[in-house]
Coordinates of C-alpha atoms in Angstrom, one line a residue:
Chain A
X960 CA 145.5 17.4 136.2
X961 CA 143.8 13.9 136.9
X962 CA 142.4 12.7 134.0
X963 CA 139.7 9.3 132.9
X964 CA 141.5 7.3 130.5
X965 CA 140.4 4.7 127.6
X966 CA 141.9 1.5 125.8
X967 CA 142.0 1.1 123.1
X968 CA 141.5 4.5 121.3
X969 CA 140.2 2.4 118.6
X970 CA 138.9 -1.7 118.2
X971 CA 138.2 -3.2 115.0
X972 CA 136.1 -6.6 115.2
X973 CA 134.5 -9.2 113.7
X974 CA 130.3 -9.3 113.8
X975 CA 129.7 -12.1 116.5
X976 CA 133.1 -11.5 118.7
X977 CA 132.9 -9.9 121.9
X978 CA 134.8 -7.1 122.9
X979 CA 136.4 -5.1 126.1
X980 CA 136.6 -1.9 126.5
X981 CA 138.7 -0.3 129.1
X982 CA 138.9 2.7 131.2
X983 CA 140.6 4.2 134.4
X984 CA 138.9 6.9 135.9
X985 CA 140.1 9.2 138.1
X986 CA 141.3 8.2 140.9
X987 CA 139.2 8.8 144.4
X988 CA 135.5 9.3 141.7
X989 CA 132.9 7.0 143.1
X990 CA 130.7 6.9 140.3
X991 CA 131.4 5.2 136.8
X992 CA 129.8 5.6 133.6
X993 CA 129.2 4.3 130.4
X994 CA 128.1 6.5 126.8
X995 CA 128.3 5.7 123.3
X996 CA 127.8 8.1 120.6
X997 CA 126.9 6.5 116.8
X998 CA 128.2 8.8 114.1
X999 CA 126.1 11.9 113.7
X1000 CA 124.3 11.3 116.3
X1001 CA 123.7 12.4 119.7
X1002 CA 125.8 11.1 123.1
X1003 CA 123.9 8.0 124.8
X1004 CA 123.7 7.1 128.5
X1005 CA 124.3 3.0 128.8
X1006 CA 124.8 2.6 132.3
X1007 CA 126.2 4.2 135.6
X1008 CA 127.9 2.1 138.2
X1009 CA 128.7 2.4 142.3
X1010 CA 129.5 0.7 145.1
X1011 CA 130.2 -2.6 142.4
X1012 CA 126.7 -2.2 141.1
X1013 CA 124.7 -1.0 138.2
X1014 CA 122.7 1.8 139.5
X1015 CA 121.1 2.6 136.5
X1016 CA 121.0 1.7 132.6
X1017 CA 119.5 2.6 129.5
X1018 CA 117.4 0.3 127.2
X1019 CA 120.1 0.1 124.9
X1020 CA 121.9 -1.7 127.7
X1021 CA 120.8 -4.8 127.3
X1022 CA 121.9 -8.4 128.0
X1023 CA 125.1 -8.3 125.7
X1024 CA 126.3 -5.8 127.6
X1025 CA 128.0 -5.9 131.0
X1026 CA 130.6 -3.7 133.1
X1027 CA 133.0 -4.5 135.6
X1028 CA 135.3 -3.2 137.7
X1029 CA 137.9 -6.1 138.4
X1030 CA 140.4 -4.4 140.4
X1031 CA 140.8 -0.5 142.2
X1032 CA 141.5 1.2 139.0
X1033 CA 140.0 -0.6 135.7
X1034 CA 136.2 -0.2 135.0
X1035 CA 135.4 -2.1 132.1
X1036 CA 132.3 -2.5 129.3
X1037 CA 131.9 -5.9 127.6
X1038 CA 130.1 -6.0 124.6
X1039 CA 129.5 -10.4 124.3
X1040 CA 128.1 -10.2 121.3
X1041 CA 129.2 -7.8 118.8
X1042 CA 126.5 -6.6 115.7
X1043 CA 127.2 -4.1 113.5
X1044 CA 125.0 -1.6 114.9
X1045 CA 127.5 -1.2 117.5
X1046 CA 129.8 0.6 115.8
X1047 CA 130.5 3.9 117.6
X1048 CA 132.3 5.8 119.9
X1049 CA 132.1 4.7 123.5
X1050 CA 132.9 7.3 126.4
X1051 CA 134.0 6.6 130.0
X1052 CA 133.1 9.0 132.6
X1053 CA 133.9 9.3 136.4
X1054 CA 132.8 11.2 139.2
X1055 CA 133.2 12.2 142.9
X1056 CA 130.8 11.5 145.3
X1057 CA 129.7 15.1 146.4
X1058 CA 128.8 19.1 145.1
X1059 CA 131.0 20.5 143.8
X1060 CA 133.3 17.3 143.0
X1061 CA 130.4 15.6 141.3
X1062 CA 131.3 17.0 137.7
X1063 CA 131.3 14.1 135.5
X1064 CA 134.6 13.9 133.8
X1065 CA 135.2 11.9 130.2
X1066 CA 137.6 10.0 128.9
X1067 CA 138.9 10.7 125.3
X1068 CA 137.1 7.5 124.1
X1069 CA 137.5 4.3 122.2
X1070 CA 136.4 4.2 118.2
X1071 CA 134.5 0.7 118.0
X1072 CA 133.9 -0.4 114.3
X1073 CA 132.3 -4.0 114.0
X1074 CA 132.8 -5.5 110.2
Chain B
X459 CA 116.1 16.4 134.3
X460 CA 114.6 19.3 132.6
X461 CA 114.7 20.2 129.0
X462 CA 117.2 22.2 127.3
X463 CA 116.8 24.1 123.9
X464 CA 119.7 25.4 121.3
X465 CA 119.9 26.9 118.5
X466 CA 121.9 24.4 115.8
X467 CA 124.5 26.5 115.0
X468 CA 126.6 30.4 115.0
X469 CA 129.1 31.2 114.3
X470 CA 131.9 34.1 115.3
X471 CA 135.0 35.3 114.4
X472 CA 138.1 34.9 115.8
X473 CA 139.3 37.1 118.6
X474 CA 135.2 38.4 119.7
X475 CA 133.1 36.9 122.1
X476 CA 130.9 33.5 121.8
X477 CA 128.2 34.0 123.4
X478 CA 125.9 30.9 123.5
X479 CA 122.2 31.2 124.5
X480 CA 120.1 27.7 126.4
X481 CA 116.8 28.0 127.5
X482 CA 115.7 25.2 130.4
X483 CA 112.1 26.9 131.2
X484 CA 110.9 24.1 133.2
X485 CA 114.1 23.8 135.2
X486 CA 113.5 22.9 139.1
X487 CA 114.9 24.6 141.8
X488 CA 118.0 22.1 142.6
X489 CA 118.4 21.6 139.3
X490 CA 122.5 23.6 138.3
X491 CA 122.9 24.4 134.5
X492 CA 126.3 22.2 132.9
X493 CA 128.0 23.2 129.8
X494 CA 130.4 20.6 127.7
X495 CA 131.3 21.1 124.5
X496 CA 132.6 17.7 121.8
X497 CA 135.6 19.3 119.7
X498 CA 135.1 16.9 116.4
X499 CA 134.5 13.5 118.3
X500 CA 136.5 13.1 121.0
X501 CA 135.1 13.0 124.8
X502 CA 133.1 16.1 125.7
X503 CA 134.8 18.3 128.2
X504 CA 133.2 20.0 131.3
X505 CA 133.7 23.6 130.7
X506 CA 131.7 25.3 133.5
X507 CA 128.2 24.8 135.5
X508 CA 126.1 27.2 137.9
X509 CA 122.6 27.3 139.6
X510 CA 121.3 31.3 140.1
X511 CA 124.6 33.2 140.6
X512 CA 126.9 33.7 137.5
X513 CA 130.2 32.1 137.1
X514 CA 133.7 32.7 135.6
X515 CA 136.5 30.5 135.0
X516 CA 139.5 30.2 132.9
X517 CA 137.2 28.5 130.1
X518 CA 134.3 30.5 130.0
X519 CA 131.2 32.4 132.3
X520 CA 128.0 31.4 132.5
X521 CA 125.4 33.8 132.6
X522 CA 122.0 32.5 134.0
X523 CA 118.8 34.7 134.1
X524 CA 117.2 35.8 137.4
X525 CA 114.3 33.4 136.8
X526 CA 116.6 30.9 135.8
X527 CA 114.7 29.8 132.4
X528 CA 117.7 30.7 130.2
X529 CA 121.2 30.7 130.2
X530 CA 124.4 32.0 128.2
X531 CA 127.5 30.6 128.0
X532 CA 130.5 33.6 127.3
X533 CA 134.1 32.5 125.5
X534 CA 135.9 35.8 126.0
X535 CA 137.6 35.7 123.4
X536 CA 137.2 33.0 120.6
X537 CA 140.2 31.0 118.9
X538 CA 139.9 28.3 116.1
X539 CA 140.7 25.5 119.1
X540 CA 136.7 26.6 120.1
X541 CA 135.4 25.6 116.9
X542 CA 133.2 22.8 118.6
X543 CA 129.6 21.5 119.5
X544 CA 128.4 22.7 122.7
X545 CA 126.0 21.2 124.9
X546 CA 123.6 22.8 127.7
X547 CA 122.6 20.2 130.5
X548 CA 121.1 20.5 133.3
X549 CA 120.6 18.2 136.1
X550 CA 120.3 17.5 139.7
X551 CA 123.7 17.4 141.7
X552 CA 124.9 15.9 144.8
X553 CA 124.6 12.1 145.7
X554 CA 122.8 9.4 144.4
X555 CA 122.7 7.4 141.6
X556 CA 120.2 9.2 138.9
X557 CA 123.2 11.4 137.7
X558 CA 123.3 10.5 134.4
X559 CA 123.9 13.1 131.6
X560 CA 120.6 13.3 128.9
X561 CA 122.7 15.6 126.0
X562 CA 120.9 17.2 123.3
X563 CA 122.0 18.1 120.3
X564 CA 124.1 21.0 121.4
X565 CA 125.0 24.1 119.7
X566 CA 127.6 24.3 116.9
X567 CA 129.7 26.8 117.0
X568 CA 132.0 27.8 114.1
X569 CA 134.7 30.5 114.6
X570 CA 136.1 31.9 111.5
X571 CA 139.6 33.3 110.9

């Protein structure tokens, strides 16, 4: 069964360095996203992403953040900036483009913890 | 996207039925009902979703109320592996860009040996 998948499943930094977070979703999904989730707390929308656009984002998506997706398969989140408050968990997600394929799908995840 | 409300937590015991209430009272009409659940903190997995009819798949059913203001979400039979948060969504389907997922805080359930 197709599935999204995330590197690295965890990423330790330094305050101040920027990071990359990786994901491939599944393949022929049309729609990307981006959520984090801070310990104990709930799951976050950052951003959704289509036709090599952001097509929405949250307020907590702000100017250190960007995505990409460089290439057919990789969609990417790039943190420039890192502070500790961005420790967390941080969840791909991919979708197709029409009822009933339109289920948003995650990815297992990648453990961010800024020192 | 419309509201949802859970309770925080049940629990049930191994083997017997989890049956998982929502209410969404202000849901629109093209609005379908999602369930996920987060097992400890890994990604949350789809389990099932519906609009007015009720649904069955190998996971679960979904049980939505003729005026669609509440829902319940059925594991058959419960094993430890359910042991998880689960989370009621609901949102409007189909194309366009304002998909994103709002999640509460879900539902805990605990099944007990």
């Amino acid at each position: 069964e197709p599935e999204v998948t995330q590197t690295p499943s965890h990423q330790v930094t330094q305050m101040g360095q920027e990071v990359i977070l990786r994901c491939v979703p599944i393949s022929n999904h049309l729609y990307f996203y981006w959520y984090r989730q801070i310990l104990g707390q709930k799951v976050e929308f950052l951003v959704s992403f289509y036709n090599n656009e952001i097509s929405e984002k949250s307020e907590i998506f702000d100017d250190q953040f960007s995505v990409e997706r460089p290439d057919g398969s990789n969609f990417t989140l790039k943190i420039r900036s890192t502070k500790l408050e961005d420790s967390a968990m941080y969840f791909c997600a991919s979708r197709g483009d029409r009822y009933p394929t339109d289920t948003q799908y995650f990815g297992p995840g990648t453990r961010l913890t800024v020192l | 996207d419309a509201k949802t409300t859970q309770p925080p937590s049940m629990d049930c015991a191994e083997g017997r039925a989890a049956n998982l209430p929502c209410n969404h009272s202000t849901i629109s009409g093209n609005e379908y009902v999602y369930w996920y659940r987060q097992i400890h903190s890994q990604g949350p997995q789809y389990i099932i979703h519906g609009l007015k009819n009720n649904e069955t798949n190998e996971m679960a059913s979904l049980i939505i109320t003729e005026d669609r203001k509440s829902s319940t979400l059925i594991l058959p039979h419960a094993t430890l592996r359910d042991t998880a948060v689960y989370y009621c969504i609901v949102r409007v389907t189909g194309t366009g860009a304002n998909s994103k997922l709002t999640f509460g805080k879900g539902i805990t359930l605990s099944v007990r040996p």
